[in-house]
Amino acid sequence: MLTVAGLTSTALAQKPATGVSLPAVGEILPATGAPGYPQKIQWMYDAPSLTDSAGRIVIHWFCSSKVSACTNDLARLVTLKENGRVYVVAYINSTNKKEAAKLDPIRGSEGIGRGTLAYGKGVVELFKNWNVVAPTSIVVDVDGKVVHVTSGQSPTELDARDTKVSTMAAAIREYVATQQGPTKVIKPNEKFTFAVSIKLASWLRFDKMSASFQLTVPPDIKCDATTLRGEQLKWSAQTVTASTICSGPRGSYEARGQLSFRYSVPNGGAGLGTDGQTWKFEIKP
């Protein structure tokens, strides 16, 4: 799947946030903000990072030191950030750095890579243009789409946001595996397929040459191949498939297939994955 500026082609086909009004559910909002955001925004740390936010739930949090509810919500934001799957971009309605720091959910070096904080005239302009009522939270899923907007102070509203974020974060997966194998009785010498497929998350990239598939079968079962590596596997966008065709004489059998792979993450790191399947099947006339 094509990725542009941290968003998949599927996400890019959706309606983007314009930056001239508060983003709505269903719109696409990158961690870096909509195109219409003021250019001269001051950041307490680095500007929002598409690399750091990739594969995380992004919360755009708008608050003010003059609103007591923001102090209470700050504790919630810090807790959500500690999930490890959440990236927070805080916008504090103040031109005073020291005042803005009082509502900092990133907490200095403790949260580097987990978000950032904006303040200054550009943020004050955003609040004014959008008529933002603090605290306001915009929750964005890993595909860049806004899934939840909370503008209010009630515990019920904030509980709903926190539950939404925690549920989505728990559902994030680096990859999804599917398998194919004998599902019915097979006739002697009839050909059948063993296959394992891995669909990698959109923000990750396969290291094709490190991928390998190993199929373990009884001696009587004959296959086109029991070991596949690199380009011998089938590659399609974010999916790799290991597939081989086998046959055998009458009998009851068990086979095991395992696909191992390596992938890179946006921040330059790497991960290892492995998945497989055991098949029990019968061959008879």
mmCIF file of C-alpha atoms in Angstrom:
data_model
loop_
_atom_site.group_PDB
_atom_site.id
_atom_site.type_symbol
_atom_site.label_atom_id
_atom_site.label_comp_id
_atom_site.label_asym_id
_atom_site.label_seq_id
_atom_site.Cartn_x
_atom_site.Cartn_y
_atom_site.Cartn_z
ATOM 1 C CA MET A 1 0.000 0.000 0.000
ATOM 2 C CA LEU A 2 1.386 3.396 -0.982
ATOM 3 C CA THR A 3 2.356 5.676 1.861
ATOM 4 C CA VAL A 4 2.713 9.434 1.428
ATOM 5 C CA ALA A 5 3.830 11.654 4.299
ATOM 6 C CA GLY A 6 2.935 8.942 6.773
ATOM 7 C CA LEU A 7 -0.558 8.286 5.409
ATOM 8 C CA THR A 8 -1.707 5.363 3.301
ATOM 9 C CA SER A 9 -3.250 5.819 -0.135
ATOM 10 C CA THR A 10 -6.548 4.682 1.383
ATOM 11 C CA ALA A 11 -6.401 7.497 3.916
ATOM 12 C CA LEU A 12 -5.414 10.051 1.293
ATOM 13 C CA ALA A 13 -8.580 9.218 -0.630
ATOM 14 C CA GLN A 14 -10.644 10.414 2.331
ATOM 15 C CA LYS A 15 -11.623 14.037 2.956
ATOM 16 C CA PRO A 16 -8.659 15.931 4.453
ATOM 17 C CA ALA A 17 -9.062 18.417 7.274
ATOM 18 C CA THR A 18 -8.838 21.924 5.804
ATOM 19 C CA GLY A 19 -7.274 23.758 8.708
ATOM 20 C CA VAL A 20 -9.961 26.461 8.587
ATOM 21 C CA SER A 21 -12.280 24.791 11.088
ATOM 22 C CA LEU A 22 -12.148 22.232 13.862
ATOM 23 C CA PRO A 23 -11.470 18.842 12.171
ATOM 24 C CA ALA A 24 -14.475 16.516 12.178
ATOM 25 C CA VAL A 25 -14.866 12.754 12.529
ATOM 26 C CA GLY A 26 -14.024 11.062 9.234
ATOM 27 C CA GLU A 27 -11.563 13.696 8.046
ATOM 28 C CA ILE A 28 -7.851 13.030 7.622
ATOM 29 C CA LEU A 29 -5.590 14.857 10.059
ATOM 30 C CA PRO A 30 -1.815 14.158 10.103
ATOM 31 C CA ALA A 31 0.164 14.549 13.320
ATOM 32 C CA THR A 32 1.745 17.592 11.668
ATOM 33 C CA GLY A 33 -1.667 19.303 11.403
ATOM 34 C CA ALA A 34 -3.879 20.321 8.502
ATOM 35 C CA PRO A 35 -2.501 22.428 5.604
ATOM 36 C CA GLY A 36 -4.290 25.537 6.877
ATOM 37 C CA TYR A 37 -2.570 25.571 10.276
ATOM 38 C CA PRO A 38 -0.538 28.725 11.040
ATOM 39 C CA GLN A 39 3.059 28.325 9.855
ATOM 40 C CA LYS A 40 4.747 30.092 12.764
ATOM 41 C CA ILE A 41 3.824 27.804 15.634
ATOM 42 C CA GLN A 42 6.294 27.638 18.521
ATOM 43 C CA TRP A 43 7.137 24.163 19.799
ATOM 44 C CA MET A 44 8.318 23.302 23.286
ATOM 45 C CA TYR A 45 10.205 20.357 21.758
ATOM 46 C CA ASP A 46 10.615 19.354 18.112
ATOM 47 C CA ALA A 47 7.750 19.832 15.657
ATOM 48 C CA PRO A 48 5.351 16.866 15.396
ATOM 49 C CA SER A 49 7.033 13.871 13.796
ATOM 50 C CA LEU A 50 5.367 11.576 11.268
ATOM 51 C CA THR A 51 8.133 9.085 12.017
ATOM 52 C CA ASP A 52 7.486 9.010 15.761
ATOM 53 C CA SER A 53 3.699 9.065 15.409
ATOM 54 C CA ALA A 54 3.528 6.260 12.809
ATOM 55 C CA GLY A 55 1.604 3.273 14.130
ATOM 56 C CA ARG A 56 0.250 5.228 17.096
ATOM 57 C CA ILE A 57 -3.040 6.810 18.074
ATOM 58 C CA VAL A 58 -2.555 10.592 17.821
ATOM 59 C CA ILE A 59 -4.343 12.935 20.215
ATOM 60 C CA HIS A 60 -4.443 16.630 19.301
ATOM 61 C CA TRP A 61 -5.161 18.277 22.655
ATOM 62 C CA PHE A 62 -6.255 21.926 22.924
ATOM 63 C CA CYS A 63 -6.159 23.509 26.368
ATOM 64 C CA SER A 64 -5.544 26.681 28.352
ATOM 65 C CA SER A 65 -3.884 27.391 31.686
ATOM 66 C CA LYS A 66 -6.854 29.635 32.473
ATOM 67 C CA VAL A 67 -9.241 26.654 32.442
ATOM 68 C CA SER A 68 -9.116 24.540 35.593
ATOM 69 C CA ALA A 69 -10.523 21.515 33.779
ATOM 70 C CA CYS A 70 -7.335 21.418 31.684
ATOM 71 C CA THR A 71 -5.268 20.735 34.777
ATOM 72 C CA ASN A 72 -7.490 17.763 35.596
ATOM 73 C CA ASP A 73 -7.396 16.504 32.009
ATOM 74 C CA LEU A 74 -3.610 16.802 31.928
ATOM 75 C CA ALA A 75 -3.310 13.831 34.281
ATOM 76 C CA ARG A 76 -5.473 11.798 31.918
ATOM 77 C CA LEU A 77 -3.304 12.739 28.914
ATOM 78 C CA VAL A 78 -0.125 11.740 30.734
ATOM 79 C CA THR A 79 -1.660 8.351 31.548
ATOM 80 C CA LEU A 80 -2.720 7.803 27.936
ATOM 81 C CA LYS A 81 0.724 8.790 26.664
ATOM 82 C CA GLU A 82 2.340 6.178 28.902
ATOM 83 C CA ASN A 83 0.473 3.499 26.948
ATOM 84 C CA GLY A 84 3.333 3.560 24.430
ATOM 85 C CA ARG A 85 0.885 3.417 21.520
ATOM 86 C CA VAL A 86 -0.265 7.032 21.901
ATOM 87 C CA TYR A 87 1.315 10.221 20.519
ATOM 88 C CA VAL A 88 0.139 13.551 21.966
ATOM 89 C CA VAL A 89 0.294 16.931 20.212
ATOM 90 C CA ALA A 90 -0.723 19.539 22.795
ATOM 91 C CA TYR A 91 -1.775 23.068 21.800
ATOM 92 C CA ILE A 92 -1.758 25.473 24.761
ATOM 93 C CA ASN A 93 -3.565 28.796 24.338
ATOM 94 C CA SER A 94 -0.784 31.017 25.669
ATOM 95 C CA THR A 95 2.122 33.123 24.409
ATOM 96 C CA ASN A 96 4.036 32.481 27.626
ATOM 97 C CA LYS A 97 6.337 29.436 27.523
ATOM 98 C CA LYS A 98 6.470 29.059 31.298
ATOM 99 C CA GLU A 99 2.688 29.185 31.524
ATOM 100 C CA ALA A 100 2.301 26.674 28.690
ATOM 101 C CA ALA A 101 4.752 24.309 30.380
ATOM 102 C CA LYS A 102 2.336 23.904 33.289
ATOM 103 C CA LEU A 103 0.109 21.885 30.929
ATOM 104 C CA ASP A 104 2.885 19.848 29.338
ATOM 105 C CA PRO A 105 1.841 16.165 28.958
ATOM 106 C CA ILE A 106 5.202 15.267 27.404
ATOM 107 C CA ARG A 107 7.124 16.004 30.619
ATOM 108 C CA GLY A 108 10.547 16.772 29.163
ATOM 109 C CA SER A 109 12.892 13.904 28.376
ATOM 110 C CA GLU A 110 10.395 11.482 29.908
ATOM 111 C CA GLY A 111 8.210 11.745 26.839
ATOM 112 C CA ILE A 112 10.597 12.405 23.956
ATOM 113 C CA GLY A 113 9.268 10.605 20.894
ATOM 114 C CA ARG A 114 5.766 10.456 22.357
ATOM 115 C CA GLY A 115 4.593 13.904 21.295
ATOM 116 C CA THR A 116 5.219 17.621 21.587
ATOM 117 C CA LEU A 117 3.653 20.878 22.779
ATOM 118 C CA ALA A 118 2.783 24.065 20.879
ATOM 119 C CA TYR A 119 2.188 27.540 22.239
ATOM 120 C CA GLY A 120 2.515 31.160 21.072
ATOM 121 C CA LYS A 121 0.667 33.489 18.701
ATOM 122 C CA GLY A 122 -0.033 30.774 16.131
ATOM 123 C CA VAL A 123 -1.835 28.651 18.695
ATOM 124 C CA VAL A 124 -3.772 31.635 20.036
ATOM 125 C CA GLU A 125 -4.847 32.270 16.437
ATOM 126 C CA LEU A 126 -6.051 28.665 16.078
ATOM 127 C CA PHE A 127 -8.163 28.909 19.224
ATOM 128 C CA LYS A 128 -9.703 32.172 18.028
ATOM 129 C CA ASN A 129 -10.446 31.018 14.473
ATOM 130 C CA TRP A 130 -11.993 27.739 15.605
ATOM 131 C CA ASN A 131 -13.735 29.070 18.719
ATOM 132 C CA VAL A 132 -12.085 26.255 20.655
ATOM 133 C CA VAL A 133 -13.588 25.441 24.037
ATOM 134 C CA ALA A 134 -10.869 23.963 26.239
ATOM 135 C CA PRO A 135 -10.319 21.146 26.808
ATOM 136 C CA THR A 136 -10.836 19.825 23.271
ATOM 137 C CA SER A 137 -9.391 16.533 22.044
ATOM 138 C CA ILE A 138 -9.196 15.211 18.495
ATOM 139 C CA VAL A 139 -8.388 11.494 18.355
ATOM 140 C CA VAL A 140 -6.825 10.155 15.148
ATOM 141 C CA ASP A 141 -6.423 6.465 14.293
ATOM 142 C CA VAL A 142 -3.291 4.911 12.788
ATOM 143 C CA ASP A 143 -4.689 5.453 9.273
ATOM 144 C CA GLY A 144 -4.793 9.226 9.827
ATOM 145 C CA LYS A 145 -8.566 9.447 10.160
ATOM 146 C CA VAL A 146 -10.275 11.432 12.917
ATOM 147 C CA VAL A 147 -12.394 8.988 14.921
ATOM 148 C CA HIS A 148 -13.405 11.001 17.974
ATOM 149 C CA VAL A 149 -13.766 14.676 18.921
ATOM 150 C CA THR A 150 -14.408 15.744 22.508
ATOM 151 C CA SER A 151 -15.166 19.365 23.375
ATOM 152 C CA GLY A 152 -16.181 19.476 26.979
ATOM 153 C CA GLN A 153 -15.198 19.014 30.565
ATOM 154 C CA SER A 154 -17.582 16.372 31.893
ATOM 155 C CA PRO A 155 -16.029 13.165 33.275
ATOM 156 C CA THR A 156 -18.416 11.166 31.088
ATOM 157 C CA GLU A 157 -17.089 12.759 27.906
ATOM 158 C CA LEU A 158 -13.471 12.364 28.965
ATOM 159 C CA ASP A 159 -14.055 8.763 30.056
ATOM 160 C CA ALA A 160 -15.502 8.039 26.607
ATOM 161 C CA ARG A 161 -12.421 9.524 24.946
ATOM 162 C CA ASP A 162 -10.016 7.595 27.176
ATOM 163 C CA THR A 163 -11.860 4.335 26.586
ATOM 164 C CA LYS A 164 -11.837 4.945 22.830
ATOM 165 C CA VAL A 165 -8.103 5.626 22.810
ATOM 166 C CA SER A 166 -7.242 2.651 25.022
ATOM 167 C CA THR A 167 -9.389 0.282 22.942
ATOM 168 C CA MET A 168 -7.840 1.422 19.663
ATOM 169 C CA ALA A 169 -4.313 1.272 21.070
ATOM 170 C CA ALA A 170 -4.878 -2.296 22.273
ATOM 171 C CA ALA A 171 -6.066 -3.279 18.785
ATOM 172 C CA ILE A 172 -2.896 -2.116 16.979
ATOM 173 C CA ARG A 173 -1.037 -4.989 15.335
ATOM 174 C CA GLU A 174 2.235 -5.002 13.402
ATOM 175 C CA TYR A 175 0.897 -7.740 11.143
ATOM 176 C CA VAL A 176 -1.981 -10.137 10.528
ATOM 177 C CA ALA A 177 -1.429 -13.749 9.442
ATOM 178 C CA THR A 178 -3.686 -16.037 7.403
ATOM 179 C CA GLN A 179 -3.170 -19.667 6.413
ATOM 180 C CA GLN A 180 -4.369 -22.087 3.767
ATOM 181 C CA GLY A 181 -4.209 -25.866 3.878
ATOM 182 C CA PRO A 182 -6.229 -29.054 3.347
ATOM 183 C CA THR A 183 -9.808 -28.614 4.582
ATOM 184 C CA LYS A 184 -11.268 -31.881 3.299
ATOM 185 C CA VAL A 185 -10.260 -35.473 2.666
ATOM 186 C CA ILE A 186 -7.792 -35.599 -0.215
ATOM 187 C CA LYS A 187 -7.510 -38.367 -2.775
ATOM 188 C CA PRO A 188 -4.176 -40.174 -3.254
ATOM 189 C CA ASN A 189 -1.776 -38.145 -5.430
ATOM 190 C CA GLU A 190 -4.275 -35.287 -5.642
ATOM 191 C CA LYS A 191 -2.493 -31.916 -5.448
ATOM 192 C CA PHE A 192 -3.185 -29.551 -2.562
ATOM 193 C CA THR A 193 -1.671 -26.319 -1.245
ATOM 194 C CA PHE A 194 -0.003 -25.200 1.955
ATOM 195 C CA ALA A 195 0.272 -21.411 2.319
ATOM 196 C CA VAL A 196 0.945 -18.768 4.963
ATOM 197 C CA SER A 197 0.404 -15.022 4.301
ATOM 198 C CA ILE A 198 1.508 -12.025 6.350
ATOM 199 C CA LYS A 199 -0.080 -8.601 5.885
ATOM 200 C CA LEU A 200 2.194 -5.969 7.399
ATOM 201 C CA ALA A 201 0.871 -2.755 8.957
ATOM 202 C CA SER A 202 0.938 0.228 6.580
ATOM 203 C CA TRP A 203 3.653 2.101 8.513
ATOM 204 C CA LEU A 204 6.138 -0.804 8.345
ATOM 205 C CA ARG A 205 8.290 -2.126 5.502
ATOM 206 C CA PHE A 206 9.399 -5.697 4.753
ATOM 207 C CA ASP A 207 13.042 -6.661 4.417
ATOM 208 C CA LYS A 208 12.358 -8.999 1.518
ATOM 209 C CA MET A 209 15.666 -10.795 1.465
ATOM 210 C CA SER A 210 15.407 -11.855 5.122
ATOM 211 C CA ALA A 211 12.037 -13.604 4.744
ATOM 212 C CA SER A 212 11.928 -17.399 4.694
ATOM 213 C CA PHE A 213 9.369 -20.202 4.807
ATOM 214 C CA GLN A 214 9.960 -23.701 6.124
ATOM 215 C CA LEU A 215 7.492 -26.537 5.625
ATOM 216 C CA THR A 216 7.924 -29.751 7.588
ATOM 217 C CA VAL A 217 6.053 -32.764 6.172
ATOM 218 C CA PRO A 218 6.281 -36.569 6.542
ATOM 219 C CA PRO A 219 8.596 -38.312 4.010
ATOM 220 C CA ASP A 220 5.645 -39.685 2.008
ATOM 221 C CA ILE A 221 4.367 -36.201 1.200
ATOM 222 C CA LYS A 222 6.090 -34.720 -1.846
ATOM 223 C CA CYS A 223 6.064 -30.931 -2.399
ATOM 224 C CA ASP A 224 7.316 -28.553 -5.059
ATOM 225 C CA ALA A 225 9.417 -26.970 -2.311
ATOM 226 C CA THR A 226 9.690 -27.140 1.463
ATOM 227 C CA THR A 227 11.960 -24.108 1.806
ATOM 228 C CA LEU A 228 11.330 -20.705 0.221
ATOM 229 C CA ARG A 229 13.387 -17.542 0.625
ATOM 230 C CA GLY A 230 13.381 -13.922 -0.495
ATOM 231 C CA GLU A 231 12.152 -13.550 -4.058
ATOM 232 C CA GLN A 232 10.836 -17.139 -4.075
ATOM 233 C CA LEU A 233 7.975 -15.807 -1.949
ATOM 234 C CA LYS A 234 5.056 -13.881 -3.452
ATOM 235 C CA TRP A 235 5.090 -10.144 -2.682
ATOM 236 C CA SER A 236 2.171 -7.762 -3.092
ATOM 237 C CA ALA A 237 2.232 -4.282 -1.501
ATOM 238 C CA GLN A 238 2.173 -4.943 2.261
ATOM 239 C CA THR A 239 1.637 -8.720 1.945
ATOM 240 C CA VAL A 240 4.003 -11.666 1.579
ATOM 241 C CA THR A 241 2.753 -15.184 0.830
ATOM 242 C CA ALA A 242 4.597 -18.479 1.020
ATOM 243 C CA SER A 243 2.876 -21.183 -1.002
ATOM 244 C CA THR A 244 3.781 -24.684 -2.126
ATOM 245 C CA ILE A 245 1.875 -27.533 -3.791
ATOM 246 C CA CYS A 246 2.053 -31.065 -2.409
ATOM 247 C CA SER A 247 0.624 -34.566 -2.891
ATOM 248 C CA GLY A 248 0.963 -37.980 -1.292
ATOM 249 C CA PRO A 249 -0.304 -41.540 -0.860
ATOM 250 C CA ARG A 250 -3.046 -42.771 1.419
ATOM 251 C CA GLY A 251 -2.614 -42.069 5.117
ATOM 252 C CA SER A 252 -3.154 -39.646 7.987
ATOM 253 C CA TYR A 253 -0.608 -36.854 8.230
ATOM 254 C CA GLU A 254 0.508 -33.736 10.044
ATOM 255 C CA ALA A 255 2.440 -30.838 8.503
ATOM 256 C CA ARG A 256 3.903 -27.642 9.932
ATOM 257 C CA GLY A 257 4.631 -24.438 8.005
ATOM 258 C CA GLN A 258 6.417 -21.389 9.427
ATOM 259 C CA LEU A 259 7.044 -18.006 7.783
ATOM 260 C CA SER A 260 9.728 -15.802 9.357
ATOM 261 C CA PHE A 261 10.414 -12.214 8.321
ATOM 262 C CA ARG A 262 12.085 -8.971 9.278
ATOM 263 C CA TYR A 263 10.649 -5.475 8.938
ATOM 264 C CA SER A 264 11.811 -1.888 9.372
ATOM 265 C CA VAL A 265 10.031 0.830 11.336
ATOM 266 C CA PRO A 266 9.942 4.556 10.456
ATOM 267 C CA ASN A 267 12.399 5.578 13.185
ATOM 268 C CA GLY A 268 15.101 3.358 11.717
ATOM 269 C CA GLY A 269 14.579 0.390 14.008
ATOM 270 C CA ALA A 270 13.695 -3.147 13.006
ATOM 271 C CA GLY A 271 11.429 -5.933 14.133
ATOM 272 C CA LEU A 272 11.198 -9.677 13.695
ATOM 273 C CA GLY A 273 8.066 -11.676 13.079
ATOM 274 C CA THR A 274 7.174 -15.311 12.688
ATOM 275 C CA ASP A 275 3.894 -17.105 12.167
ATOM 276 C CA GLY A 276 2.846 -20.557 11.127
ATOM 277 C CA GLN A 277 0.269 -23.256 11.119
ATOM 278 C CA THR A 278 -0.041 -26.952 11.855
ATOM 279 C CA TRP A 279 -2.286 -28.925 9.528
ATOM 280 C CA LYS A 280 -3.720 -32.375 10.213
ATOM 281 C CA PHE A 281 -5.194 -34.040 7.142
ATOM 282 C CA GLU A 282 -6.142 -37.384 5.640
ATOM 283 C CA ILE A 283 -5.518 -38.833 2.216
ATOM 284 C CA LYS A 284 -7.701 -41.714 1.111
ATOM 285 C CA PRO A 285 -9.563 -42.950 -1.994
#
